[in-house]
């Protein structure tokens, strides 16, 4: 902004694009129209990668996945009124996952406020319910100020969503360049460490436990703490469990992973070291029957308000995951310690794992047709490039997939997440591909989940993104009928039986595959992953296929 000379004119759209670029917003996803079309062109002129999507919801999901993957908030821009309303789904999802993103909402002109203008809506008020920061811009000259606020709020402290409202007259107004305010560039997030006494207390608590368990959440992936967490596990030899998106912070094939004995591990741990994960529904609130009623908690989180939620923490480490784990490692340098190699805890975990692995292996080896989930997922796992980014959504598809598909690197799994949102997959996959050139993205979708944003396949083909979309098709939500009875309305859970979803990508010229026999799986998966563009594989499975028998419902009921 400072390079402009007096008398130069600049429009709001250009000021906004330059401000975003200055703040490290390198990717924008959106759907153009009134009043943001000019702004989208300005983004491209300023060197921001713009991806035009088919629906604002998918665009807002893409922006937050891009933020999580790049470490800076990335953006979504949408038209006024209904465009903003559609994108609210993304704001709420980002808030719930504690991921950064910036939503730029076009708005009707300020001079039409209250007059019933085209797509007029009280956008700031609505967005403020599902974001960390929401504000309208009232003067083009102050755009850099608001962008700095939006980025800082989104990125610093607990990450979250920001909303900026850009009325038509401000976005498209030309002002004297000398009037434009300057704003500081927001730094990467501060990395607070904790008092040494807290580190000592945490390690003393761990050493005093008989059955310690480390739980690694996606907060550690966001904190880029993978090297420190891996080092901690390797040096202490503590058993650990990754949450769904904590997978990959330590490679899933690590010998100390207790993933295959999850139920046993949670029920019998007498102390958990909770690293960047919340005791919400994903971890069954930390309560019985899934947890030991007397479980002790050592909790690391950047957000002080998360400490002690549902279960009081014996030791609180309120700080940044990477900084605090570095402190822990330094303490271990001074006073090395390892959990014993032989203990009843390790033996119990090993036998719990063996039992589960045996059941799953048998299901994976089942070559009958129509196939079950485990058979399909085995071949997906075996053909997945080691550094692929995986996206997963759907009920059984996601739950069973989590136990079979492996992640070897941090931030390589994106799924329905804390909010349990179905429909995120296509937006997430597009974001993963756009922000990681050269990597393959493999999106494993239930047929119902795919349906929420299936038209984004056109976006994938238009940008020639290396995404393999795999639909595990069981004809509905949680499984549908094999045929529809013409004399009855379709059951609520049914989708059209035997739908050929692969023809969606055919319509745009992408690679398509239909598979209903086990022997066809490997060739289709290999060909799809070897191509340089998008491919879609529709796999018809047994509509009655289910998870292996579970001791508990996925959704923990009341403790009493
Ligand atoms: P998961 O779904 O993997 O269990 P959650 O989203 O529930 O993970 O929890 C992630 C936690 O990580 C949040 O409570 C968030 O405040 C925390 N967090 C975010 N950034 C950091 C950071 N830099 N260091 C430590 N914790 C962080």
Coordinates of C-alpha atoms and ligand atoms in Angstrom, one line a residue:
X1 CA 0.0 0.0 0.0
X2 CA 2.8 2.4 0.8
X3 CA 4.1 2.2 -2.8
X4 CA 1.1 4.2 -4.1
X5 CA 1.6 7.9 -4.7
X6 CA -0.8 10.7 -4.0
X7 CA -3.5 10.9 -6.7
X8 CA -3.3 7.2 -7.6
X9 CA -6.7 5.5 -7.4
X10 CA -7.3 2.0 -6.1
X11 CA -10.5 0.0 -5.7
X12 CA -11.6 -1.9 -2.6
X13 CA -11.3 -5.3 -4.4
X14 CA -7.6 -4.7 -5.1
X15 CA -6.9 -3.4 -1.6
X16 CA -8.6 -6.5 -0.2
X17 CA -6.6 -8.8 -2.5
X18 CA -3.3 -7.2 -1.6
X19 CA -4.1 -7.2 2.1
X20 CA -4.9 -10.9 2.0
X21 CA -1.7 -11.6 0.1
X22 CA 0.3 -9.6 2.6
X23 CA -1.1 -11.7 5.4
X24 CA -0.1 -15.0 3.8
X25 CA -3.5 -15.9 2.4
X26 CA -2.3 -17.7 -0.7
X27 CA -5.4 -19.7 -1.6
X28 CA -8.9 -18.6 -2.1
X29 CA -11.9 -20.9 -2.9
X30 CA -15.2 -19.5 -3.9
X31 CA -18.2 -19.1 -6.1
X32 CA -18.4 -15.7 -7.9
X33 CA -21.3 -13.4 -8.6
X34 CA -22.7 -10.2 -7.1
X35 CA -20.6 -8.3 -5.7
X36 CA -17.4 -10.3 -5.6
X37 CA -16.6 -11.1 -9.3
X38 CA -14.2 -8.2 -9.6
X39 CA -12.6 -9.2 -6.4
X40 CA -11.9 -12.8 -7.6
X41 CA -10.2 -11.4 -10.6
X42 CA -8.1 -9.0 -8.4
X43 CA -7.1 -12.1 -6.3
X44 CA -5.6 -13.7 -9.5
X45 CA -3.9 -10.5 -10.4
X46 CA -2.2 -10.3 -7.0
X47 CA -0.9 -13.9 -7.2
X48 CA -3.4 -15.7 -5.0
X49 CA -4.5 -19.1 -6.3
X50 CA -8.2 -18.9 -6.9
X51 CA -10.2 -22.1 -7.1
X52 CA -13.8 -21.7 -8.4
X53 CA -16.1 -24.2 -6.9
X54 CA -19.7 -25.3 -7.5
X55 CA -21.2 -24.6 -4.1
X56 CA -20.2 -22.2 -1.3
X57 CA -20.4 -25.0 1.3
X58 CA -17.7 -27.0 -0.4
X59 CA -15.7 -23.8 -0.9
X60 CA -15.8 -23.0 2.8
X61 CA -14.8 -26.6 3.7
X62 CA -11.9 -26.3 1.2
X63 CA -10.7 -23.0 2.8
X64 CA -10.4 -24.5 6.3
X65 CA -8.6 -27.7 5.1
X66 CA -6.2 -25.4 3.2
X67 CA -5.6 -23.5 6.5
X68 CA -5.0 -26.6 8.5
X69 CA -2.6 -28.0 5.9
X70 CA -0.6 -24.8 5.2
X71 CA -0.5 -23.4 8.8
X72 CA -2.0 -20.0 7.8
X73 CA -5.7 -19.1 7.4
X74 CA -6.8 -19.5 3.8
X75 CA -9.9 -17.9 2.3
X76 CA -13.3 -18.4 0.9
X77 CA -15.2 -15.7 -1.0
X78 CA -18.9 -15.9 -1.6
X79 CA -21.8 -13.8 -2.9
X80 CA -24.2 -11.9 -0.6
X81 CA -27.2 -13.4 1.2
X82 CA -27.6 -17.0 0.2
X83 CA -23.9 -17.4 -0.7
X84 CA -23.0 -16.4 2.9
X85 CA -25.7 -18.6 4.4
X86 CA -24.3 -21.6 2.4
X87 CA -20.8 -20.9 3.6
X88 CA -21.8 -20.7 7.3
X89 CA -21.6 -24.5 7.3
X90 CA -17.8 -24.1 6.8
X91 CA -17.5 -21.5 9.5
X92 CA -19.1 -23.8 12.0
X93 CA -17.1 -26.7 11.0
X94 CA -13.8 -24.8 11.2
X95 CA -14.8 -23.5 14.7
X96 CA -15.6 -27.0 15.8
X97 CA -12.3 -28.4 14.5
X98 CA -10.3 -25.4 15.8
X99 CA -9.0 -24.7 12.3
X100 CA -8.3 -21.3 10.9
X101 CA -10.2 -19.8 7.9
X102 CA -11.3 -16.4 6.6
X103 CA -14.7 -16.1 4.9
X104 CA -15.2 -13.0 2.8
X105 CA -18.9 -12.4 2.2
X106 CA -20.1 -9.9 -0.4
X107 CA -22.9 -7.8 0.8
X108 CA -25.5 -5.5 -0.7
X109 CA -24.6 -1.8 -0.8
X110 CA -24.6 0.1 2.5
X111 CA -26.8 2.8 0.9
X112 CA -29.5 0.1 0.4
X113 CA -29.4 -1.1 4.0
X114 CA -32.9 -2.0 5.3
X115 CA -34.5 -1.3 1.9
X116 CA -35.0 -4.9 0.8
X117 CA -31.9 -4.9 -1.5
X118 CA -30.9 -7.9 -3.7
X119 CA -29.7 -10.7 -1.4
X120 CA -29.8 -8.4 1.6
X121 CA -29.1 -10.2 4.9
X122 CA -27.8 -9.4 8.3
X123 CA -24.6 -11.3 7.6
X124 CA -22.3 -10.2 10.4
X125 CA -24.9 -11.0 13.0
X126 CA -25.5 -14.5 11.7
X127 CA -21.8 -15.2 11.1
X128 CA -20.8 -14.1 14.6
X129 CA -22.7 -17.1 16.0
X130 CA -20.3 -19.5 14.3
X131 CA -17.0 -17.6 14.2
X132 CA -14.3 -16.3 16.5
X133 CA -14.3 -12.9 14.8
X134 CA -16.9 -11.3 12.5
X135 CA -17.0 -7.7 11.3
X136 CA -18.2 -5.5 8.5
X137 CA -15.9 -3.2 6.6
X138 CA -17.3 0.4 6.5
X139 CA -14.6 2.1 4.5
X140 CA -12.3 0.8 1.7
X141 CA -9.3 2.6 3.2
X142 CA -9.5 0.5 6.4
X143 CA -9.6 -2.9 4.7
X144 CA -6.0 -3.7 5.6
X145 CA -6.9 -3.1 9.3
X146 CA -9.8 -5.5 9.2
X147 CA -7.9 -8.2 7.3
X148 CA -5.1 -8.1 9.9
X149 CA -7.7 -8.4 12.7
X150 CA -9.4 -11.3 10.9
X151 CA -6.1 -13.2 10.3
X152 CA -4.8 -12.6 13.8
X153 CA -8.0 -13.8 15.5
X154 CA -8.2 -16.8 13.2
X155 CA -4.5 -17.9 13.8
X156 CA -3.4 -16.8 17.2
X157 CA -4.5 -18.5 20.5
X158 CA -7.0 -21.2 19.7
X159 CA -7.4 -21.3 15.9
X160 CA -10.8 -20.6 14.5
X161 CA -13.0 -18.9 11.8
X162 CA -13.1 -15.2 10.9
X163 CA -15.8 -13.5 8.8
X164 CA -15.5 -10.2 6.9
X165 CA -18.5 -8.5 5.4
X166 CA -17.7 -6.5 2.2
X167 CA -20.6 -4.4 0.9
X168 CA -20.8 -3.8 -2.9
X169 CA -20.1 -0.1 -2.6
X170 CA -17.0 -0.6 -0.6
X171 CA -15.6 -3.5 -2.6
X172 CA -16.1 -1.6 -5.9
X173 CA -15.3 1.9 -4.7
X174 CA -12.2 3.7 -6.1
X175 CA -10.4 5.7 -3.5
X176 CA -7.2 7.8 -3.3
X177 CA -4.4 5.3 -2.7
X178 CA -2.8 7.6 -0.1
X179 CA -5.8 7.1 2.2
X180 CA -5.3 3.4 2.5
X181 CA -4.1 2.5 6.1
X182 CA -1.2 0.2 6.6
X183 CA -1.3 -2.9 8.8
X184 CA 1.4 -5.1 10.3
X185 CA 1.8 -8.6 8.9
X186 CA 0.5 -11.1 11.4
X187 CA 3.3 -13.3 12.7
X188 CA 3.1 -17.1 12.8
X189 CA 1.3 -18.2 16.0
X190 CA 3.2 -17.5 19.3
X191 CA 4.4 -20.7 20.9
X192 CA 4.0 -20.3 24.6
X193 CA 5.9 -22.7 26.9
X194 CA 5.0 -23.6 30.5
X195 CA 6.7 -23.2 33.8
X196 CA 9.4 -25.9 34.5
X197 CA 7.4 -27.0 37.6
X198 CA 4.5 -28.1 35.3
X199 CA 6.9 -30.2 33.2
X200 CA 8.3 -31.8 36.3
X201 CA 4.8 -32.5 37.7
X202 CA 3.7 -34.0 34.3
X203 CA 6.6 -36.4 34.2
X204 CA 6.3 -37.3 37.9
X205 CA 2.6 -38.2 37.3
X206 CA 3.5 -40.3 34.2
X207 CA 6.2 -42.2 36.1
X208 CA 3.8 -42.9 39.0
X209 CA 1.2 -44.6 36.7
X210 CA 0.9 -48.3 36.1
X211 CA -1.1 -48.1 32.9
X212 CA -0.2 -44.9 31.2
X213 CA -1.6 -44.0 27.8
X214 CA -0.6 -41.1 25.6
X215 CA -3.4 -39.7 23.4
X216 CA -2.3 -37.7 20.3
X217 CA -4.9 -35.3 18.8
X218 CA -5.0 -33.1 15.8
X219 CA -3.9 -30.2 17.9
X220 CA -0.4 -31.6 17.8
X221 CA -0.7 -32.0 14.0
X222 CA -1.7 -28.3 13.8
X223 CA 1.2 -27.4 16.1
X224 CA 3.6 -29.1 13.7
X225 CA 4.8 -31.1 16.8
X226 CA 5.2 -34.4 15.0
X227 CA 9.0 -34.7 15.5
X228 CA 8.7 -33.9 19.2
X229 CA 5.8 -36.3 19.8
X230 CA 7.5 -39.1 17.9
X231 CA 10.7 -38.5 19.9
X232 CA 8.7 -38.5 23.2
X233 CA 7.1 -41.8 22.4
X234 CA 10.4 -43.4 21.1
X235 CA 12.3 -42.3 24.2
X236 CA 9.7 -43.0 26.9
X237 CA 8.3 -46.2 25.1
X238 CA 4.9 -45.2 26.3
X239 CA 1.9 -46.8 24.5
X240 CA -0.2 -44.3 22.6
X241 CA -3.4 -43.9 20.7
X242 CA -4.0 -41.4 17.9
X243 CA -7.4 -39.7 17.5
X244 CA -8.8 -39.9 13.9
X245 CA -7.0 -36.8 12.6
X246 CA -4.1 -37.3 15.1
X247 CA -3.3 -40.3 12.9
X248 CA 0.1 -39.9 11.2
X249 CA 1.6 -37.5 13.7
X250 CA 3.4 -40.8 14.6
X251 CA 3.3 -43.2 11.7
X252 CA 0.4 -45.6 12.2
X253 CA 2.6 -48.7 11.9
X254 CA 4.6 -47.6 15.0
X255 CA 5.0 -50.6 17.3
X256 CA 3.7 -48.6 20.3
X257 CA 0.4 -47.7 18.7
X258 CA -2.5 -49.2 20.6
X259 CA -5.0 -48.5 17.8
X260 CA -5.9 -52.2 17.5
X261 CA -6.6 -52.4 21.2
X262 CA -8.5 -49.0 21.5
X263 CA -11.3 -50.1 23.7
X264 CA -9.0 -52.0 26.1
X265 CA -6.5 -49.2 26.2
X266 CA -9.1 -46.5 27.0
X267 CA -10.9 -48.6 29.6
X268 CA -7.8 -49.7 31.5
X269 CA -5.5 -46.7 31.4
X270 CA -5.0 -45.3 34.9
X271 CA -3.4 -42.1 33.5
X272 CA -3.8 -40.4 30.1
X273 CA -1.4 -37.8 28.7
X274 CA -3.8 -35.9 26.5
X275 CA -1.8 -34.0 23.8
X276 CA -3.8 -31.6 21.7
X277 CA -7.1 -33.5 21.9
X278 CA -10.3 -32.8 23.7
X279 CA -12.3 -35.1 25.9
X280 CA -15.4 -34.6 23.8
X281 CA -17.6 -37.3 22.1
X282 CA -14.6 -38.5 20.0
X283 CA -12.9 -39.6 23.2
X284 CA -16.2 -40.6 24.9
X285 CA -15.9 -37.5 27.3
X286 CA -13.2 -39.3 29.2
X287 CA -15.9 -41.0 31.3
X288 CA -17.1 -44.5 32.1
X289 CA -18.0 -46.9 30.6
X290 CA -15.3 -46.2 28.0
X291 CA -12.8 -44.9 30.6
X292 CA -11.6 -46.0 34.0
X293 CA -13.7 -43.9 36.5
X294 CA -10.5 -42.9 38.3
X295 CA -8.4 -42.1 35.3
X296 CA -5.9 -39.3 36.0
X297 CA -5.3 -36.7 33.3
X298 CA -2.2 -34.8 32.2
X299 CA -3.5 -32.3 29.6
X300 CA -1.6 -30.2 27.1
X301 CA -3.6 -27.6 25.2
X302 CA -3.1 -24.1 24.0
X303 CA -6.5 -23.1 25.2
X304 CA -6.7 -22.8 29.0
X305 CA -10.5 -23.1 28.8
X306 CA -10.2 -26.7 27.4
X307 CA -8.3 -27.9 30.5
X308 CA -10.5 -30.0 32.8
X309 CA -13.5 -30.2 30.5
X310 CA -15.5 -33.3 31.6
X311 CA -12.6 -34.7 33.7
X312 CA -10.4 -32.6 36.0
X313 CA -6.8 -32.4 34.9
X314 CA -4.2 -33.4 37.5
X315 CA -1.5 -31.5 35.6
X316 CA -2.2 -28.8 33.1
X317 CA 0.3 -27.8 30.4
X318 CA -1.3 -24.7 28.9
X319 CA 0.9 -23.9 26.0
X320 CA 1.9 -24.7 22.4
X321 CA 2.3 -28.4 21.6
X322 CA 5.7 -28.1 19.9
X323 CA 7.1 -25.7 22.5
X324 CA 5.9 -27.8 25.5
X325 CA 7.0 -31.1 24.0
X326 CA 10.5 -29.6 23.4
X327 CA 10.5 -28.7 27.2
X328 CA 9.5 -32.3 28.0
X329 CA 12.3 -33.7 25.8
X330 CA 14.8 -31.4 27.5
X331 CA 13.7 -32.7 30.9
X332 CA 14.2 -36.2 29.6
X333 CA 17.7 -35.3 28.4
X334 CA 18.5 -34.4 31.9
X335 CA 16.8 -37.3 33.5
X336 CA 16.1 -40.1 31.0
X337 CA 13.2 -42.4 31.7
X338 CA 11.4 -45.3 30.0
X339 CA 8.2 -47.1 30.8
X340 CA 9.3 -50.7 31.5
X341 CA 9.3 -53.1 28.5
X342 CA 7.6 -55.8 30.4
X343 CA 4.4 -55.1 32.3
X344 CA 0.9 -56.5 32.6
X345 CA -0.3 -53.3 30.8
X346 CA 1.8 -54.1 27.7
X347 CA 0.7 -57.7 27.8
X348 CA -3.0 -56.8 28.1
X349 CA -2.7 -54.3 25.2
X350 CA -1.0 -56.8 23.0
X351 CA -3.6 -59.5 23.6
X352 CA -6.5 -57.0 23.0
X353 CA -4.8 -56.0 19.7
X354 CA -4.2 -59.6 18.6
X355 CA -7.9 -60.5 19.0
X356 CA -9.1 -57.5 17.0
X357 CA -6.4 -58.0 14.3
X358 CA -7.5 -61.6 13.8
X359 CA -11.2 -60.6 13.3
X360 CA -10.3 -57.9 10.8
X361 CA -7.8 -60.0 8.9
X362 CA -10.5 -62.6 8.4
X363 CA -12.9 -60.0 7.0
X364 CA -10.2 -58.6 4.8
X365 CA -9.5 -62.0 3.3
X366 CA -13.2 -62.6 2.5
X367 CA -13.4 -62.7 -1.3
X368 CA -17.1 -63.3 -1.7
X369 CA -19.1 -61.0 -3.8
X370 CA -20.8 -58.6 -3.0
X371 CA -17.8 -57.4 -1.0
X372 CA -17.6 -56.2 2.6
X373 CA -15.9 -52.9 3.7
X374 CA -12.8 -54.6 5.0
X375 CA -12.0 -56.4 1.7
X376 CA -12.4 -53.1 -0.2
X377 CA -10.4 -51.1 2.3
X378 CA -7.5 -53.6 2.3
X379 CA -6.9 -53.0 -1.4
X380 CA -7.3 -49.3 -1.0
X381 CA -4.7 -49.4 1.8
X382 CA -2.3 -51.5 -0.2
X383 CA -2.4 -49.2 -3.3
X384 CA -2.3 -45.9 -1.5
X385 CA 1.0 -43.9 -2.1
X386 CA 2.8 -43.7 1.3
X387 CA 2.6 -39.9 1.3
X388 CA -0.9 -39.6 0.0
X389 CA -3.3 -37.3 1.8
X390 CA -6.5 -39.2 2.7
X391 CA -9.9 -37.8 3.0
X392 CA -12.6 -39.9 4.6
X393 CA -16.3 -39.5 5.3
X394 CA -19.4 -41.6 5.6
X395 CA -20.6 -43.6 8.5
X396 CA -19.2 -47.1 8.2
X397 CA -16.8 -46.1 5.4
X398 CA -15.1 -43.6 7.7
X399 CA -15.2 -45.6 10.9
X400 CA -14.0 -48.9 9.4
X401 CA -11.6 -47.0 7.1
X402 CA -9.9 -45.3 10.1
X403 CA -8.9 -48.7 11.4
X404 CA -7.5 -50.1 8.1
X405 CA -6.2 -47.1 6.1
X406 CA -2.8 -46.0 7.3
X407 CA -1.3 -42.5 7.7
X408 CA 2.5 -42.2 7.8
X409 CA 2.8 -38.4 8.0
X410 CA 1.2 -35.7 10.1
X411 CA -1.8 -33.9 8.5
X412 CA -2.4 -36.5 5.9
X413 CA -5.9 -37.4 7.2
X414 CA -9.0 -35.1 6.8
X415 CA -12.4 -36.4 7.8
X416 CA -15.8 -35.5 9.2
X417 CA -14.0 -34.3 12.3
X418 CA -15.3 -32.9 15.6
X419 CA -18.5 -31.6 14.1
X420 CA -19.2 -35.0 12.4
X421 CA -20.0 -33.2 9.1
X422 CA -20.9 -35.2 6.1
X423 CA -20.3 -33.5 2.8
X424 CA -16.8 -32.1 3.7
X425 CA -14.9 -34.7 1.5
X426 CA -14.9 -33.1 -1.9
X427 CA -14.0 -29.6 -0.6
X428 CA -11.2 -31.1 1.6
X429 CA -9.9 -33.2 -1.3
X430 CA -9.7 -30.2 -3.6
X431 CA -7.9 -28.1 -0.9
X432 CA -5.4 -30.9 -0.2
X433 CA -4.6 -31.2 -3.9
X434 CA -4.4 -27.5 -4.6
X435 CA -2.1 -26.9 -1.6
X436 CA 0.1 -30.0 -2.2
X437 CA 1.1 -30.1 -5.8
X438 CA 2.7 -33.4 -6.7
X439 CA 0.9 -35.5 -4.1
X440 CA -2.0 -37.8 -4.7
X441 CA -5.2 -37.3 -2.7
X442 CA -7.4 -40.3 -2.0
X443 CA -10.9 -39.5 -0.9
X444 CA -12.7 -42.5 0.4
X445 CA -16.4 -41.7 0.5
X446 CA -19.6 -43.3 1.4
X447 CA -22.2 -42.9 -1.4
X448 CA -24.4 -40.7 0.8
X449 CA -21.5 -38.5 1.9
X450 CA -20.3 -38.1 -1.8
X451 CA -23.8 -37.0 -2.8
X452 CA -23.6 -33.8 -0.7
X453 CA -21.0 -32.3 -3.0
X454 CA -20.7 -34.7 -5.9
X455 CA -20.7 -31.9 -8.5
X456 CA -17.3 -30.8 -7.2
X457 CA -16.0 -33.6 -9.5
X458 CA -16.3 -31.1 -12.3
X459 CA -14.0 -28.7 -10.3
X460 CA -11.5 -31.5 -10.0
X461 CA -11.5 -32.2 -13.8
X462 CA -11.4 -28.4 -14.6
X463 CA -8.2 -27.9 -12.6
X464 CA -6.9 -31.5 -13.4
X465 CA -6.3 -32.2 -9.7
X466 CA -4.7 -35.6 -8.8
X467 CA -7.6 -36.9 -6.7
X468 CA -8.8 -40.4 -6.6
X469 CA -12.4 -40.4 -5.4
X470 CA -13.5 -43.8 -4.2
X471 CA -17.2 -44.3 -3.4
X472 CA -17.9 -47.3 -1.3
X473 CA -21.5 -47.7 -2.4
X474 CA -24.0 -49.5 -0.1
X475 CA -27.1 -47.9 -1.6
X476 CA -27.8 -45.4 1.2
X477 CA -27.3 -44.0 4.6
X478 CA -26.0 -46.9 6.7
X479 CA -27.0 -49.2 3.9
X480 CA -30.0 -49.2 1.6
X481 CA -32.1 -51.8 -0.1
X482 CA -30.9 -53.8 -3.2
X483 CA -34.0 -52.8 -5.1
X484 CA -36.8 -50.3 -4.6
X485 CA -40.3 -51.7 -4.1
X486 CA -42.4 -49.9 -6.7
X487 CA -45.5 -50.1 -4.4
X488 CA -43.9 -48.3 -1.4
X489 CA -42.1 -45.1 -0.9
X490 CA -38.3 -45.5 -0.7
X491 CA -37.2 -46.0 3.0
X492 CA -35.7 -42.8 4.5
X493 CA -32.2 -44.3 4.4
X494 CA -32.3 -45.4 0.8
X495 CA -30.4 -44.0 -2.1
X496 CA -31.1 -45.2 -5.6
X497 CA -29.8 -48.9 -5.6
X498 CA -27.0 -49.7 -8.0
X499 CA -26.4 -46.1 -8.9
X500 CA -23.5 -45.6 -11.3
X501 CA -21.8 -42.6 -9.7
X502 CA -18.7 -43.1 -11.9
X503 CA -20.7 -41.6 -14.8
X504 CA -20.6 -38.3 -13.0
X505 CA -16.9 -37.9 -13.8
X506 CA -17.4 -39.5 -17.3
X507 CA -19.6 -36.5 -18.1
X508 CA -16.6 -34.2 -17.6
X509 CA -13.9 -36.4 -19.2
X510 CA -12.2 -37.8 -16.0
X511 CA -11.2 -41.4 -15.6
X512 CA -14.0 -43.6 -14.3
X513 CA -14.2 -47.2 -12.9
X514 CA -17.0 -49.4 -11.7
X515 CA -16.1 -52.3 -9.5
X516 CA -18.3 -55.0 -8.0
X517 CA -15.8 -58.0 -8.0
X518 CA -12.8 -58.3 -5.7
X519 CA -10.4 -59.2 -8.5
X520 CA -11.3 -55.9 -10.3
X521 CA -10.3 -53.8 -7.3
X522 CA -6.5 -53.7 -7.5
X523 CA -6.3 -52.9 -11.3
X524 CA -8.8 -50.1 -10.9
X525 CA -7.1 -48.6 -7.9
X526 CA -3.7 -48.8 -9.4
X527 CA -4.7 -47.2 -12.7
X528 CA -6.6 -44.4 -10.9
X529 CA -3.6 -43.6 -8.6
X530 CA -1.1 -43.7 -11.4
X531 CA -3.0 -41.2 -13.6
X532 CA -2.0 -37.5 -13.3
X533 CA -5.6 -36.2 -13.0
X534 CA -8.8 -37.0 -11.2
X535 CA -10.4 -40.4 -11.2
X536 CA -13.6 -41.8 -9.7
X537 CA -14.1 -45.4 -8.7
X538 CA -17.6 -46.6 -7.7
X539 CA -17.4 -49.8 -5.7
X540 CA -20.7 -51.6 -5.2
X541 CA -20.5 -53.5 -1.9
X542 CA -23.0 -55.6 0.0
X543 CA -25.6 -53.1 1.2
X544 CA -25.8 -55.1 4.5
X545 CA -22.1 -55.1 5.2
X546 CA -21.3 -53.7 8.7
X547 CA -18.5 -53.0 11.2
X548 CA -17.1 -55.9 13.1
X549 CA -19.1 -56.6 16.3
X550 CA -18.6 -53.7 18.7
X551 CA -18.6 -53.8 22.5
X552 CA -20.1 -50.3 22.6
X553 CA -22.2 -48.2 20.3
X554 CA -20.2 -45.5 18.5
X555 CA -22.2 -42.9 20.3
X556 CA -21.6 -43.2 24.1
X557 CA -24.9 -42.9 26.0
X558 CA -25.3 -41.5 29.5
X559 CA -22.9 -42.8 32.0
X560 CA -25.6 -44.0 34.4
Ligands
LIG1 P1 -9.0 -34.4 18.1 O1 -10.3 -34.3 17.3 O2 -7.9 -35.0 17.4 O3 -9.3 -35.2 19.4 P2 -9.5 -31.8 19.1 O4 -9.8 -30.9 17.9 O5 -10.6 -32.3 19.9 O6 -8.6 -33.0 18.5 O7 -8.5 -31.0 20.0 C1 -7.4 -30.3 19.5 C2 -7.0 -29.4 20.6 O8 -5.7 -28.8 20.3 C3 -7.9 -28.2 20.8 O9 -8.4 -28.2 22.2 C4 -7.0 -27.0 20.6 O10 -7.3 -25.9 21.5 C5 -5.6 -27.6 20.8 N1 -4.6 -26.8 20.1 C6 -4.7 -26.0 19.0 N2 -3.5 -25.5 18.7 C7 -2.6 -26.0 19.6 C8 -1.2 -25.8 19.8 N3 -0.5 -25.0 19.0 N4 -0.7 -26.5 20.8 C9 -1.4 -27.3 21.6 N5 -2.7 -27.5 21.5 C10 -3.3 -26.8 20.5

